[in-house]
CSV table of C-alpha atoms and ligand atoms in Angstrom, one decimal:
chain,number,residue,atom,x,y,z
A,1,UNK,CA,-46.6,80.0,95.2
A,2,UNK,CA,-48.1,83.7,96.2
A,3,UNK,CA,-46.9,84.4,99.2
A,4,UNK,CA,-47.3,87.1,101.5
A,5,UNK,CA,-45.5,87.5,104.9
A,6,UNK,CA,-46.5,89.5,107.8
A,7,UNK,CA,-44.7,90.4,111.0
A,8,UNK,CA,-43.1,93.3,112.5
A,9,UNK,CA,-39.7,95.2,111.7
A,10,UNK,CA,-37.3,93.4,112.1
A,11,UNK,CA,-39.1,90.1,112.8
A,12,UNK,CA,-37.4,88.4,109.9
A,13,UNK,CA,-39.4,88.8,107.0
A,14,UNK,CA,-36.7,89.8,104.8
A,15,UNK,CA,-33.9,87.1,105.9
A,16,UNK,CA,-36.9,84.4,105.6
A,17,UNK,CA,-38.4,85.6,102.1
A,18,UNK,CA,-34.3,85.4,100.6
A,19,UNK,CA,-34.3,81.2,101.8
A,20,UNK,CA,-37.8,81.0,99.9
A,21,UNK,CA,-37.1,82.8,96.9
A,22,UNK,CA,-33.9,81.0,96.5
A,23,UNK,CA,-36.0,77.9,97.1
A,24,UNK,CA,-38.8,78.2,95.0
A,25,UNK,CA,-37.3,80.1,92.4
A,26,UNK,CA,-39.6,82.9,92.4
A,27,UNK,CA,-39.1,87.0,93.3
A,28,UNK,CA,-39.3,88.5,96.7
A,29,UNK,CA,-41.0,91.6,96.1
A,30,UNK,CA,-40.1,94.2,99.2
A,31,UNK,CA,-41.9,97.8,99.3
A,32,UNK,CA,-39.6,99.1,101.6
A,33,UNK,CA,-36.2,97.8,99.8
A,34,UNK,CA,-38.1,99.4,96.3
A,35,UNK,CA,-38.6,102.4,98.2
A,36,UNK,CA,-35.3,103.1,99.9
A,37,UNK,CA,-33.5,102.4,96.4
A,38,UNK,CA,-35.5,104.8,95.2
A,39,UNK,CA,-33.9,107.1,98.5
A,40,UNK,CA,-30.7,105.6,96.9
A,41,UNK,CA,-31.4,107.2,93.9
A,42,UNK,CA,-33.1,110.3,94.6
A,43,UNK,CA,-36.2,109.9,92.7
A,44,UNK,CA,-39.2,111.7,93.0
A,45,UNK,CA,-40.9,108.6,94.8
A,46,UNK,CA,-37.6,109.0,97.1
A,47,UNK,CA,-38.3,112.4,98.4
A,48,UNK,CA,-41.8,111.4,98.9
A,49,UNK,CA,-41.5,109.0,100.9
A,50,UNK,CA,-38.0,110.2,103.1
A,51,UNK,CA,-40.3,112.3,105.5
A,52,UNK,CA,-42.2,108.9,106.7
A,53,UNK,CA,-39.7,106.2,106.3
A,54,UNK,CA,-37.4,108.5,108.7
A,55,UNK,CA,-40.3,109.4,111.3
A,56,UNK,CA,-41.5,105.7,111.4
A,57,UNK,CA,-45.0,106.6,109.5
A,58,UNK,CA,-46.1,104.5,106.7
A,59,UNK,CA,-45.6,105.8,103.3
A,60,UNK,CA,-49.2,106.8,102.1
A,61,UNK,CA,-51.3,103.7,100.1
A,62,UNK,CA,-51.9,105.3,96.7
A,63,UNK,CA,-48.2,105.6,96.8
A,64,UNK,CA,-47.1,101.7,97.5
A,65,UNK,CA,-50.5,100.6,96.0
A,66,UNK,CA,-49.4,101.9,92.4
A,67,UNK,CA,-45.8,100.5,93.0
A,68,UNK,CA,-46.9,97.1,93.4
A,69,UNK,CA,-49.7,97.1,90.8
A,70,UNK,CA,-46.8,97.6,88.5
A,71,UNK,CA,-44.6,95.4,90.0
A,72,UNK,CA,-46.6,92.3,90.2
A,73,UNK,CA,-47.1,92.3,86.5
A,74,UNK,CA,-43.6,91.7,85.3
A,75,UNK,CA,-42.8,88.6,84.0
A,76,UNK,CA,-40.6,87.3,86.7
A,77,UNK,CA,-44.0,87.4,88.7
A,78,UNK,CA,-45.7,84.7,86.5
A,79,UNK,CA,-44.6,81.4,88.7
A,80,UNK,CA,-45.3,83.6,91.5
A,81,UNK,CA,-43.6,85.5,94.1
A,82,UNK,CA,-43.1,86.8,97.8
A,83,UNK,CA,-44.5,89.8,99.0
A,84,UNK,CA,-42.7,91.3,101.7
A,85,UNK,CA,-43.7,94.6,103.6
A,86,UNK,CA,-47.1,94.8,101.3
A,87,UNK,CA,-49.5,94.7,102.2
A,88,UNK,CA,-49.2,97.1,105.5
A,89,UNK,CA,-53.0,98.1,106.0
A,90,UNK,CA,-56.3,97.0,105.1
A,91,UNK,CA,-57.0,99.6,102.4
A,92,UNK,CA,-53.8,97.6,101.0
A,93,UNK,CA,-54.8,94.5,101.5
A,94,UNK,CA,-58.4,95.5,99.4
A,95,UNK,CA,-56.2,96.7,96.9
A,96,UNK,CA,-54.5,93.7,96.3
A,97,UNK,CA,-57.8,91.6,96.4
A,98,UNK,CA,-58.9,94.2,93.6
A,99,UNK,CA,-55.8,92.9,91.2
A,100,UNK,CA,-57.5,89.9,90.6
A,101,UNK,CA,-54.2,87.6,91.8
A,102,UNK,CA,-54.9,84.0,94.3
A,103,UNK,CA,-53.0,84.4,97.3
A,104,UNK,CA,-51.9,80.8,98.5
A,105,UNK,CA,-50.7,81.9,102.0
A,106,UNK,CA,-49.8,84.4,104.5
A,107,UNK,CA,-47.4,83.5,106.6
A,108,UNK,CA,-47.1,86.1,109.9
A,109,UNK,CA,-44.0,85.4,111.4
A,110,UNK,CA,-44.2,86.3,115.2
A,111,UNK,CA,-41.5,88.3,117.5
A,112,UNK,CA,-41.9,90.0,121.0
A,113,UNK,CA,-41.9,93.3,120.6
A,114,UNK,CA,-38.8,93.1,123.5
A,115,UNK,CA,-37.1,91.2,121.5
A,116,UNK,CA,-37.6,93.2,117.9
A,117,UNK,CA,-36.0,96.0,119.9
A,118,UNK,CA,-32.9,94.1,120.7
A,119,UNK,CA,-32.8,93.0,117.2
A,120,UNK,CA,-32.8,96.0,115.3
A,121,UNK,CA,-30.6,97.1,117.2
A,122,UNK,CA,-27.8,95.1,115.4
A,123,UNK,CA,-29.0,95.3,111.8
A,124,UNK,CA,-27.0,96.5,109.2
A,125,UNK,CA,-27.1,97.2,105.3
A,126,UNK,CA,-24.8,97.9,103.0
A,127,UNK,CA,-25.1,101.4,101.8
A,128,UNK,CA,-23.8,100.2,97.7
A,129,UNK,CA,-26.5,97.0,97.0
A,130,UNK,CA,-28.8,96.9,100.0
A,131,UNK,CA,-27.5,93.4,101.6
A,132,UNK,CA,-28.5,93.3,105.0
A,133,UNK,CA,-26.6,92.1,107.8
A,134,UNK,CA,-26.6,91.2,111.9
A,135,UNK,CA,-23.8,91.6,114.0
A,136,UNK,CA,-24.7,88.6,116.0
A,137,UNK,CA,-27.3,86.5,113.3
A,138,UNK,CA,-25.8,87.1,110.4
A,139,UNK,CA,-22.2,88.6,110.4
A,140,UNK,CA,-19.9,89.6,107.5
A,141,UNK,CA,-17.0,88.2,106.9
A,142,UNK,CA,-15.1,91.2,107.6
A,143,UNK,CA,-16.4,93.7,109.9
A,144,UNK,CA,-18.9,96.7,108.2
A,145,UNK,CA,-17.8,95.3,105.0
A,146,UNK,CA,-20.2,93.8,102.8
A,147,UNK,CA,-19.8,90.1,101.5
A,148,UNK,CA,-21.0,90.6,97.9
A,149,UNK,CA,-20.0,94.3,96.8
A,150,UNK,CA,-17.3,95.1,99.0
A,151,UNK,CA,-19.4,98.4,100.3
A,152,UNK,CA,-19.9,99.9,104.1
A,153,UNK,CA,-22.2,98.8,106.1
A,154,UNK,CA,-24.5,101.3,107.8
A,155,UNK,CA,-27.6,101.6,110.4
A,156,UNK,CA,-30.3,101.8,108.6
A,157,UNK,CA,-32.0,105.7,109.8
A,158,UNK,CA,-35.4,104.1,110.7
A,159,UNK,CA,-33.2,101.5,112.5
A,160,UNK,CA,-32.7,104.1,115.3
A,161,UNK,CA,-34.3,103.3,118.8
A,162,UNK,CA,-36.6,106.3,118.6
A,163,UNK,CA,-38.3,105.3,115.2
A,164,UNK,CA,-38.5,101.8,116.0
A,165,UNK,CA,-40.7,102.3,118.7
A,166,UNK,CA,-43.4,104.4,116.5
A,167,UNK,CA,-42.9,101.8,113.6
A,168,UNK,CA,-43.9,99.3,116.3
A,169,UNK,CA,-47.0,101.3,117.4
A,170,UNK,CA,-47.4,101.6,113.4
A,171,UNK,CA,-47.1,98.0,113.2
A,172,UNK,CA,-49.6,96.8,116.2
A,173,UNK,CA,-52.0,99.5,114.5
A,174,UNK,CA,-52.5,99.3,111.4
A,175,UNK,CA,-50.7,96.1,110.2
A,176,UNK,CA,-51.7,93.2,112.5
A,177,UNK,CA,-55.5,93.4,111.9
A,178,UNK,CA,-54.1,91.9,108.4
A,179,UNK,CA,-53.8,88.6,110.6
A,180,UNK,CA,-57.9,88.4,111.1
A,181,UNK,CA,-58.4,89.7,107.9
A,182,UNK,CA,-56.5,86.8,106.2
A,183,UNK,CA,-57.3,84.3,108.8
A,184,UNK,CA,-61.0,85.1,107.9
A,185,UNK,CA,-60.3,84.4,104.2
A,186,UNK,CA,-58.8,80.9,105.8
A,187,UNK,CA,-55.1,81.9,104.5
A,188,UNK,CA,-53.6,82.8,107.3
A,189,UNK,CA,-50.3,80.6,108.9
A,190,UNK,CA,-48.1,81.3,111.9
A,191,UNK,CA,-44.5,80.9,112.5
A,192,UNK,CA,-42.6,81.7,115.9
A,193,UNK,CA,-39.1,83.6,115.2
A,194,UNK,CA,-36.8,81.8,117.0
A,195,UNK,CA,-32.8,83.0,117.8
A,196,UNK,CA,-31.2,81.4,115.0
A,197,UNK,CA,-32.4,81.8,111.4
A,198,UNK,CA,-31.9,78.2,110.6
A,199,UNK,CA,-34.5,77.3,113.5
A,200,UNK,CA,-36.8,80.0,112.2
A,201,UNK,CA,-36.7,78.7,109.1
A,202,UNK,CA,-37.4,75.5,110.2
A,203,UNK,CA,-40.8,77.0,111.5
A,204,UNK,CA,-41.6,78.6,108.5
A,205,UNK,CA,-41.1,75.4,106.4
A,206,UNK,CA,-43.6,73.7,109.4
A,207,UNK,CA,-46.0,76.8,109.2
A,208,UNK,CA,-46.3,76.5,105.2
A,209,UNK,CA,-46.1,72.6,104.9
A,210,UNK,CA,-42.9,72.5,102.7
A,211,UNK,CA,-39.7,70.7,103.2
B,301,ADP,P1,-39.4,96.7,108.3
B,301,ADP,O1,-40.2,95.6,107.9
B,301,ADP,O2,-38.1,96.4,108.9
B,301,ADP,O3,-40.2,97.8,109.0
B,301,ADP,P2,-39.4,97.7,105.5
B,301,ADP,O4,-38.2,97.7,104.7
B,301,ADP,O5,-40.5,96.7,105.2
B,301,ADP,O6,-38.9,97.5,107.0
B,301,ADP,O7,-40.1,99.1,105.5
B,301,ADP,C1,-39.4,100.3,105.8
B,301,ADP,C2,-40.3,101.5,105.7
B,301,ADP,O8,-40.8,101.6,104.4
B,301,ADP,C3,-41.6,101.4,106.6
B,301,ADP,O9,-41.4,101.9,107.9
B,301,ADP,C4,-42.5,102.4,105.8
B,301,ADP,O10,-42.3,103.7,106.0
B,301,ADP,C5,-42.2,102.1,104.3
B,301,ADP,N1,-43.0,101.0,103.8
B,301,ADP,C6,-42.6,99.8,103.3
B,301,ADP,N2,-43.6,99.1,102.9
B,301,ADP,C7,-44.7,99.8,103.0
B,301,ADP,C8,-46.1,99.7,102.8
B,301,ADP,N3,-46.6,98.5,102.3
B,301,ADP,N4,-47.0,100.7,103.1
B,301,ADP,C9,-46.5,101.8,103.6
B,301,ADP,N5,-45.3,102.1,103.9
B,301,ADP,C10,-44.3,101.1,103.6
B,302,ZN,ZN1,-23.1,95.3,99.1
């Protein structure tokens, strides 16, 4: 299975692409989580990208372009794998067509943006191994305290009202004509996020015709 999932911040794509990999035994591959352990770290691609990911921008496409092309041919990609946050933009998506890989499906998992608002608002990640959280959909055990590494939990910066609206914008603009483009190529599937995970999963198990 090559899967690609579509939808705004903080629609789910990351929560929903953790259930799959687990369930098809195959890598989620996430541009932004590569990029913001490579804040983490303080690499050169770091710094690059620090002045979008903190004004809501997208990180320019040379830049993610040549991070997947090398991610996608390690071996834990052979079986397949699930790309989430890549492609952002058309020029991406051409990119990715240029690889030479099959895409089975692209699943676009849909959220008002209302409600993404309202959502963000209560994500957290743990500042030691990037686990992300929700204070309401899915709690820590122990308040700010993450359940696998024992580290704080923190707001992500892009998490912050502000930059949530112009990732929005970001995300109407330049990301949703993804949906014609793969609808065109007859790939395209849609899920509606619901409140709960489990129901949204539910959804997404309808939407790609898997049980
Ligand atoms: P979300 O889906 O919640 O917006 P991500 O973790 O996917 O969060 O992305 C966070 C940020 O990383 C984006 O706002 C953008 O700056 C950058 N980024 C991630 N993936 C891409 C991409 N494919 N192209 C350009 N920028 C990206
Ligand atoms: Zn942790």
């Amino acid at each position: 299975m090559r899967l690609i999932i579509l939808g705004a911040p903080g629609a789910g794509k990351g929560t929903q692409a953790e259930g799959l990999s687990k369930k098809f035994g195959i890598p989620t591959i996430s541009t932004g989580e590569i990029i913001r352990n490579a804040l983490r770290q303080g690499t050169e691609l770091g710094k690059e990208a620090k002045q979008y990911i903190d004004r809501g921008l997208l990180v320019p496409d040379d830049v993610v372009i040549e991070i997947i092309k090398e991610r996608l041919v390690q071996d834990d990609c052979k079986n397949g794998f699930i790309l989430d946050g890549f492609p952002r933009t058309v020029p991406q998506a051409n990119a990715l067509d240029k690889m030479n890989i099959t895409i089975d499906k692209v699943l676009s998992i849909e959220v008002e943006d209302e409600k993404i608002v309202e959502r963000i608002s209560g994500r957290r990640q743990c500042s030691q191994c990037g686990a992300t959280y929700h204070i309401i959909y899915k709690p820590s055990k122990v308040e700010n305290v993450c359940d696998t590494c024992g580290g704080n939990l923190i707001m992500r910066q892009d998490d912050a009202p502000e930059t949530v609206e112009n990732r929005l914008k970001v995300y109407h603009e330049q990301t949703e004509p993804l949906k014609d483009f793969y609808a065109k190529k007859d790939l395209l599937t849609v899920a509606f996020g619901q409140e709960e995970v489990s129901d949204t999963t539910e959804e997404v198990y309808k939407a790609l015709g898997v049980e």
